[in-house]
């Protein structure tokens, strides 16, 4: 459903994203890992069409969406079908809006009557496991995990085909992170959407994704199954990321298997 070819973006003379090419299939969760400054967020912004590439194509369901300038993409037919979730949802929610209103604001216009809107918001809150009682709260009154769930509910409100998650759980503690990751995995299974899951944490990517891209200095230096990345990392940067990782799988699941070909499962 997504085919990226030769995507390049410069800031001044420096290339933040260099000749990036990859494919993402419907229903697949693809990881994107790399150290800080490697170009992950720039790539996410290009794919979500918040920014324009200097070169390259982004074919979404066959259409090159990079051909439409970012400033004109708001009206494009595919706009609502691609959604981006940021690290801290509180930054992208109106601070005066309740969680309920923040989700309402993300609904497509077809939800007309108050009863329909209310029903849809409750269904979305339920699917991201956000307790109904939290819907009256404003962003600063929500916990990090609750805010992440509001951000995901907003992103899935328009039933996207592609969800780009830019470190959505990085600010959360491990147990809260596990809950949000489990919710994301269930949503993918239920709705069959494709997900690009960005993280600097290889263990989180390994839990959610069967395949991952490794980004280094703007380039994709590895594109492989997560089992292969763990068992036989080819690029020195992947080896460096593996060397510095935390023991998150053990924290998520005390019985996480250690064999290379059996990925840890969410509890
Ligand atoms: N708006 C901008 N103007 C100028 N340079 C930018 C801009 N956005 C990103 N960059 C530069 O592009 C490079 C890639 O940054 P990017 O934020 O994409 O990396 P990242 O891998 O997402 O990092 P992090 O994990 O810290 O979020 C960095 O050198 C950064 O300084």
GROMACS .gro file of C-alpha atoms and ligand atoms in nm:
model
  298
    1UNK     CA    1   0.000   0.000   0.000
    2UNK     CA    2   0.299   0.232   0.056
    3UNK     CA    3   0.600   0.242  -0.170
    4UNK     CA    4   0.868   0.502  -0.104
    5UNK     CA    5   1.146   0.555  -0.357
    6UNK     CA    6   1.452   0.781  -0.349
    7UNK     CA    7   1.310   1.014  -0.085
    8UNK     CA    8   1.551   1.296   0.000
    9UNK     CA    9   1.517   1.605   0.220
   10UNK     CA   10   1.781   1.868   0.292
   11UNK     CA   11   1.785   2.129   0.563
   12UNK     CA   12   2.018   2.398   0.436
   13UNK     CA   13   2.297   2.194   0.278
   14UNK     CA   14   2.261   1.895   0.513
   15UNK     CA   15   2.061   1.590   0.402
   16UNK     CA   16   1.829   1.484   0.687
   17UNK     CA   17   1.680   1.206   0.470
   18UNK     CA   18   1.888   1.051   0.190
   19UNK     CA   19   1.752   0.837  -0.095
   20UNK     CA   20   1.517   0.644   0.132
   21UNK     CA   21   1.328   0.357  -0.034
   22UNK     CA   22   1.106   0.090   0.124
   23UNK     CA   23   0.766  -0.077   0.097
   24UNK     CA   24   0.496  -0.127   0.355
   25UNK     CA   25   0.209  -0.373   0.309
   26UNK     CA   26  -0.149  -0.342   0.434
   27UNK     CA   27  -0.177  -0.476   0.790
   28UNK     CA   28   0.200  -0.475   0.841
   29UNK     CA   29   0.376  -0.307   1.132
   30UNK     CA   30   0.713  -0.185   1.018
   31UNK     CA   31   0.964  -0.057   1.271
   32UNK     CA   32   1.193   0.239   1.208
   33UNK     CA   33   1.484   0.269   1.446
   34UNK     CA   34   1.791   0.486   1.466
   35UNK     CA   35   1.971   0.711   1.704
   36UNK     CA   36   1.869   1.069   1.776
   37UNK     CA   37   1.920   1.289   1.470
   38UNK     CA   38   1.925   1.002   1.220
   39UNK     CA   39   1.624   1.145   1.034
   40UNK     CA   40   1.330   0.939   1.166
   41UNK     CA   41   1.098   1.232   1.242
   42UNK     CA   42   1.189   1.408   0.918
   43UNK     CA   43   1.093   1.091   0.729
   44UNK     CA   44   0.767   1.065   0.930
   45UNK     CA   45   0.679   1.425   0.846
   46UNK     CA   46   0.747   1.366   0.478
   47UNK     CA   47   0.530   1.051   0.474
   48UNK     CA   48   0.247   1.225   0.662
   49UNK     CA   49   0.286   1.508   0.407
   50UNK     CA   50   0.354   1.776   0.666
   51UNK     CA   51   0.671   1.860   0.478
   52UNK     CA   52   0.785   1.839   0.115
   53UNK     CA   53   1.074   1.620  -0.004
   54UNK     CA   54   1.339   1.761  -0.237
   55UNK     CA   55   1.334   1.441  -0.441
   56UNK     CA   56   1.160   1.104  -0.452
   57UNK     CA   57   0.815   0.954  -0.461
   58UNK     CA   58   0.568   0.833  -0.197
   59UNK     CA   59   0.318   0.600  -0.364
   60UNK     CA   60   0.016   0.546  -0.141
   61UNK     CA   61  -0.228   0.297  -0.295
   62UNK     CA   62  -0.061   0.367  -0.629
   63UNK     CA   63  -0.085   0.748  -0.618
   64UNK     CA   64   0.230   0.959  -0.577
   65UNK     CA   65   0.120   1.173  -0.283
   66UNK     CA   66   0.455   1.355  -0.281
   67UNK     CA   67   0.340   1.523  -0.601
   68UNK     CA   68   0.089   1.728  -0.398
   69UNK     CA   69   0.264   2.005  -0.203
   70UNK     CA   70   0.222   1.972   0.176
   71UNK     CA   71   0.043   2.308   0.195
   72UNK     CA   72  -0.226   2.175  -0.039
   73UNK     CA   73  -0.253   1.823   0.103
   74UNK     CA   74  -0.526   1.916   0.357
   75UNK     CA   75  -0.788   1.884   0.085
   76UNK     CA   76  -0.647   1.569  -0.075
   77UNK     CA   77  -0.867   1.258  -0.076
   78UNK     CA   78  -0.596   1.056   0.097
   79UNK     CA   79  -0.537   1.313   0.376
   80UNK     CA   80  -0.744   1.141   0.646
   81UNK     CA   81  -0.623   0.795   0.544
   82UNK     CA   82  -0.271   0.869   0.674
   83UNK     CA   83  -0.238   0.973   1.037
   84UNK     CA   84   0.061   1.064   1.250
   85UNK     CA   85   0.081   1.013   1.627
   86UNK     CA   86   0.344   1.220   1.806
   87UNK     CA   87   0.549   1.140   2.114
   88UNK     CA   88   0.346   1.349   2.357
   89UNK     CA   89  -0.017   1.377   2.253
   90UNK     CA   90  -0.060   1.666   2.498
   91UNK     CA   91   0.145   1.886   2.264
   92UNK     CA   92  -0.101   1.838   1.979
   93UNK     CA   93  -0.424   1.878   2.177
   94UNK     CA   94  -0.584   2.216   2.246
   95UNK     CA   95  -0.498   2.273   2.617
   96UNK     CA   96  -0.851   2.409   2.679
   97UNK     CA   97  -1.027   2.109   2.524
   98UNK     CA   98  -1.143   1.805   2.718
   99UNK     CA   99  -1.029   1.463   2.597
  100UNK     CA  100  -1.385   1.417   2.465
  101UNK     CA  101  -1.369   1.738   2.259
  102UNK     CA  102  -1.018   1.657   2.137
  103UNK     CA  103  -1.149   1.328   1.995
  104UNK     CA  104  -1.458   1.501   1.849
  105UNK     CA  105  -1.229   1.746   1.667
  106UNK     CA  106  -1.060   1.454   1.490
  107UNK     CA  107  -1.382   1.292   1.366
  108UNK     CA  108  -1.459   1.309   0.995
  109UNK     CA  109  -1.751   1.542   0.910
  110UNK     CA  110  -1.995   1.256   0.842
  111UNK     CA  111  -2.076   1.221   1.212
  112UNK     CA  112  -2.374   1.455   1.226
  113UNK     CA  113  -2.601   1.433   1.529
  114UNK     CA  114  -2.483   1.482   1.887
  115UNK     CA  115  -2.589   1.128   1.974
  116UNK     CA  116  -2.388   0.984   1.682
  117UNK     CA  117  -2.081   1.189   1.775
  118UNK     CA  118  -2.105   1.091   2.139
  119UNK     CA  119  -2.147   0.724   2.055
  120UNK     CA  120  -1.846   0.730   1.822
  121UNK     CA  121  -1.624   0.904   2.083
  122UNK     CA  122  -1.721   0.648   2.346
  123UNK     CA  123  -1.647   0.364   2.102
  124UNK     CA  124  -1.305   0.514   2.021
  125UNK     CA  125  -1.225   0.565   2.390
  126UNK     CA  126  -1.327   0.204   2.451
  127UNK     CA  127  -1.106   0.072   2.170
  128UNK     CA  128  -0.799   0.250   2.309
  129UNK     CA  129  -0.893   0.143   2.664
  130UNK     CA  130  -0.939   0.498   2.788
  131UNK     CA  131  -1.185   0.493   3.080
  132UNK     CA  132  -1.500   0.696   3.011
  133UNK     CA  133  -1.441   0.898   3.330
  134UNK     CA  134  -1.119   1.045   3.180
  135UNK     CA  135  -1.301   1.200   2.884
  136UNK     CA  136  -1.398   1.510   3.082
  137UNK     CA  137  -1.034   1.590   3.166
  138UNK     CA  138  -0.809   1.841   2.990
  139UNK     CA  139  -0.465   1.746   2.854
  140UNK     CA  140  -0.271   1.863   3.162
  141UNK     CA  141  -0.501   1.657   3.387
  142UNK     CA  142  -0.432   1.334   3.198
  143UNK     CA  143  -0.148   1.096   3.278
  144UNK     CA  144   0.110   1.032   3.004
  145UNK     CA  145  -0.049   0.695   2.923
  146UNK     CA  146  -0.399   0.843   2.909
  147UNK     CA  147  -0.279   1.126   2.686
  148UNK     CA  148  -0.112   0.871   2.456
  149UNK     CA  149  -0.446   0.687   2.432
  150UNK     CA  150  -0.627   1.013   2.347
  151UNK     CA  151  -0.367   1.078   2.075
  152UNK     CA  152  -0.421   0.730   1.930
  153UNK     CA  153  -0.801   0.764   1.951
  154UNK     CA  154  -0.772   1.091   1.757
  155UNK     CA  155  -0.551   0.929   1.497
  156UNK     CA  156  -0.782   0.632   1.440
  157UNK     CA  157  -1.099   0.848   1.444
  158UNK     CA  158  -1.085   0.879   1.066
  159UNK     CA  159  -1.019   0.506   1.020
  160UNK     CA  160  -0.679   0.553   0.855
  161UNK     CA  161  -0.512   0.292   0.638
  162UNK     CA  162  -0.167   0.403   0.752
  163UNK     CA  163  -0.072   0.505   1.105
  164UNK     CA  164   0.270   0.661   1.157
  165UNK     CA  165   0.371   0.656   1.523
  166UNK     CA  166   0.666   0.878   1.612
  167UNK     CA  167   0.792   0.746   1.947
  168UNK     CA  168   0.437   0.732   2.090
  169UNK     CA  169   0.544   0.558   2.410
  170UNK     CA  170   0.893   0.700   2.465
  171UNK     CA  171   0.786   0.926   2.750
  172UNK     CA  172   0.595   0.654   2.937
  173UNK     CA  173   0.717   0.423   3.207
  174UNK     CA  174   0.756   0.059   3.114
  175UNK     CA  175   0.426  -0.081   3.248
  176UNK     CA  176   0.220   0.198   3.090
  177UNK     CA  177   0.418   0.157   2.769
  178UNK     CA  178   0.331  -0.214   2.758
  179UNK     CA  179  -0.041  -0.135   2.785
  180UNK     CA  180  -0.030   0.121   2.503
  181UNK     CA  181   0.173  -0.116   2.282
  182UNK     CA  182  -0.079  -0.393   2.341
  183UNK     CA  183  -0.363  -0.159   2.245
  184UNK     CA  184  -0.183  -0.064   1.923
  185UNK     CA  185  -0.128  -0.427   1.831
  186UNK     CA  186  -0.495  -0.507   1.891
  187UNK     CA  187  -0.602  -0.209   1.679
  188UNK     CA  188  -0.381  -0.322   1.393
  189UNK     CA  189  -0.526  -0.673   1.410
  190UNK     CA  190  -0.883  -0.547   1.428
  191UNK     CA  191  -0.864  -0.278   1.158
  192UNK     CA  192  -0.589  -0.419   0.936
  193UNK     CA  193  -0.414  -0.083   0.906
  194UNK     CA  194  -0.046  -0.056   0.824
  195UNK     CA  195   0.174   0.099   1.091
  196UNK     CA  196   0.515   0.260   1.076
  197UNK     CA  197   0.640   0.249   1.432
  198UNK     CA  198   0.930   0.482   1.503
  199UNK     CA  199   1.147   0.427   1.806
  200UNK     CA  200   1.506   0.452   1.913
  201UNK     CA  201   1.435   0.142   2.122
  202UNK     CA  202   1.497  -0.185   1.938
  203UNK     CA  203   1.322  -0.393   2.202
  204UNK     CA  204   0.991  -0.209   2.164
  205UNK     CA  205   1.018  -0.248   1.786
  206UNK     CA  206   1.095  -0.617   1.824
  207UNK     CA  207   0.777  -0.670   2.026
  208UNK     CA  208   0.548  -0.501   1.774
  209UNK     CA  209   0.714  -0.546   1.436
  210UNK     CA  210   0.815  -0.845   1.228
  211UNK     CA  211   1.036  -0.622   1.011
  212UNK     CA  212   1.230  -0.301   1.073
  213UNK     CA  213   1.430  -0.035   0.897
  214UNK     CA  214   1.746   0.098   1.058
  215UNK     CA  215   1.824   0.460   0.982
  216UNK     CA  216   2.166   0.615   1.013
  217UNK     CA  217   2.264   0.966   0.905
  218UNK     CA  218   1.951   0.998   0.690
  219UNK     CA  219   1.989   0.664   0.512
  220UNK     CA  220   1.822   0.326   0.553
  221UNK     CA  221   2.121   0.105   0.630
  222UNK     CA  222   1.924  -0.215   0.705
  223UNK     CA  223   1.582  -0.344   0.609
  224UNK     CA  224   1.531  -0.686   0.762
  225UNK     CA  225   1.313  -0.902   0.984
  226UNK     CA  226   1.353  -0.807   1.349
  227UNK     CA  227   1.461  -1.165   1.419
  228UNK     CA  228   1.745  -1.122   1.169
  229UNK     CA  229   1.837  -0.780   1.311
  230UNK     CA  230   1.878  -0.931   1.655
  231UNK     CA  231   2.048  -1.250   1.538
  232UNK     CA  232   2.278  -1.108   1.276
  233UNK     CA  233   2.296  -0.727   1.261
  234UNK     CA  234   2.480  -0.628   0.943
  235UNK     CA  235   2.546  -0.259   0.997
  236UNK     CA  236   2.773  -0.126   1.270
  237UNK     CA  237   2.501   0.119   1.374
  238UNK     CA  238   2.252  -0.168   1.432
  239UNK     CA  239   2.516  -0.343   1.641
  240UNK     CA  240   2.569  -0.021   1.837
  241UNK     CA  241   2.191   0.014   1.898
  242UNK     CA  242   2.174  -0.348   2.013
  243UNK     CA  243   2.467  -0.294   2.243
  244UNK     CA  244   2.302  -0.004   2.424
  245UNK     CA  245   1.948  -0.142   2.454
  246UNK     CA  246   1.765  -0.182   2.784
  247UNK     CA  247   1.618  -0.512   2.902
  248UNK     CA  248   1.262  -0.406   2.818
  249UNK     CA  249   1.130  -0.745   2.697
  250UNK     CA  250   1.204  -0.884   3.040
  251UNK     CA  251   1.012  -0.599   3.194
  252UNK     CA  252   0.718  -0.645   2.956
  253UNK     CA  253   0.707  -1.020   2.987
  254UNK     CA  254   0.897  -1.205   3.254
  255UNK     CA  255   0.886  -1.520   3.040
  256UNK     CA  256   1.009  -1.362   2.719
  257UNK     CA  257   1.174  -1.629   2.505
  258UNK     CA  258   1.539  -1.583   2.433
  259UNK     CA  259   1.565  -1.781   2.108
  260UNK     CA  260   1.632  -1.551   1.814
  261UNK     CA  261   1.343  -1.684   1.610
  262UNK     CA  262   1.077  -1.637   1.877
  263UNK     CA  263   0.991  -1.277   1.937
  264UNK     CA  264   0.878  -1.169   2.284
  265UNK     CA  265   0.499  -1.137   2.312
  266UNK     CA  266   0.300  -0.872   2.484
  267UNK     CA  267   0.164  -1.002   2.814
  268LIG     N1  268   1.317   2.201   1.074
  268LIG     C1  269   1.447   2.171   1.069
  268LIG     N2  270   1.539   2.263   1.032
  268LIG     C2  271   1.671   2.233   1.024
  268LIG     N3  272   1.721   2.111   1.052
  268LIG     C3  273   1.637   2.016   1.090
  268LIG     C4  274   1.496   2.040   1.102
  268LIG     N4  275   1.435   1.924   1.141
  268LIG     C5  276   1.534   1.832   1.156
  268LIG     N5  277   1.654   1.887   1.125
  268LIG     C6  278   1.784   1.816   1.127
  268LIG     O1  279   1.768   1.697   1.051
  268LIG     C7  280   1.837   1.590   1.114
  268LIG     C8  281   1.741   1.477   1.143
  268LIG     O2  282   1.652   1.518   1.247
  268LIG     P1  283   1.527   1.430   1.292
  268LIG     O3  284   1.450   1.509   1.392
  268LIG     O4  285   1.455   1.384   1.172
  268LIG     O5  286   1.599   1.306   1.362
  268LIG     P2  287   1.537   1.193   1.455
  268LIG     O6  288   1.603   1.066   1.416
  268LIG     O7  289   1.389   1.198   1.450
  268LIG     O8  290   1.587   1.237   1.598
  268LIG     P3  291   1.515   1.216   1.742
  268LIG     O9  292   1.517   1.068   1.769
  268LIG    O10  293   1.602   1.291   1.836
  268LIG    O11  294   1.377   1.272   1.732
  268LIG     C9  295   1.904   1.647   1.238
  268LIG    O12  296   2.036   1.679   1.206
  268LIG    C10  297   1.823   1.772   1.266
  268LIG    O13  298   1.902   1.869   1.330
   0.00000   0.00000   0.00000
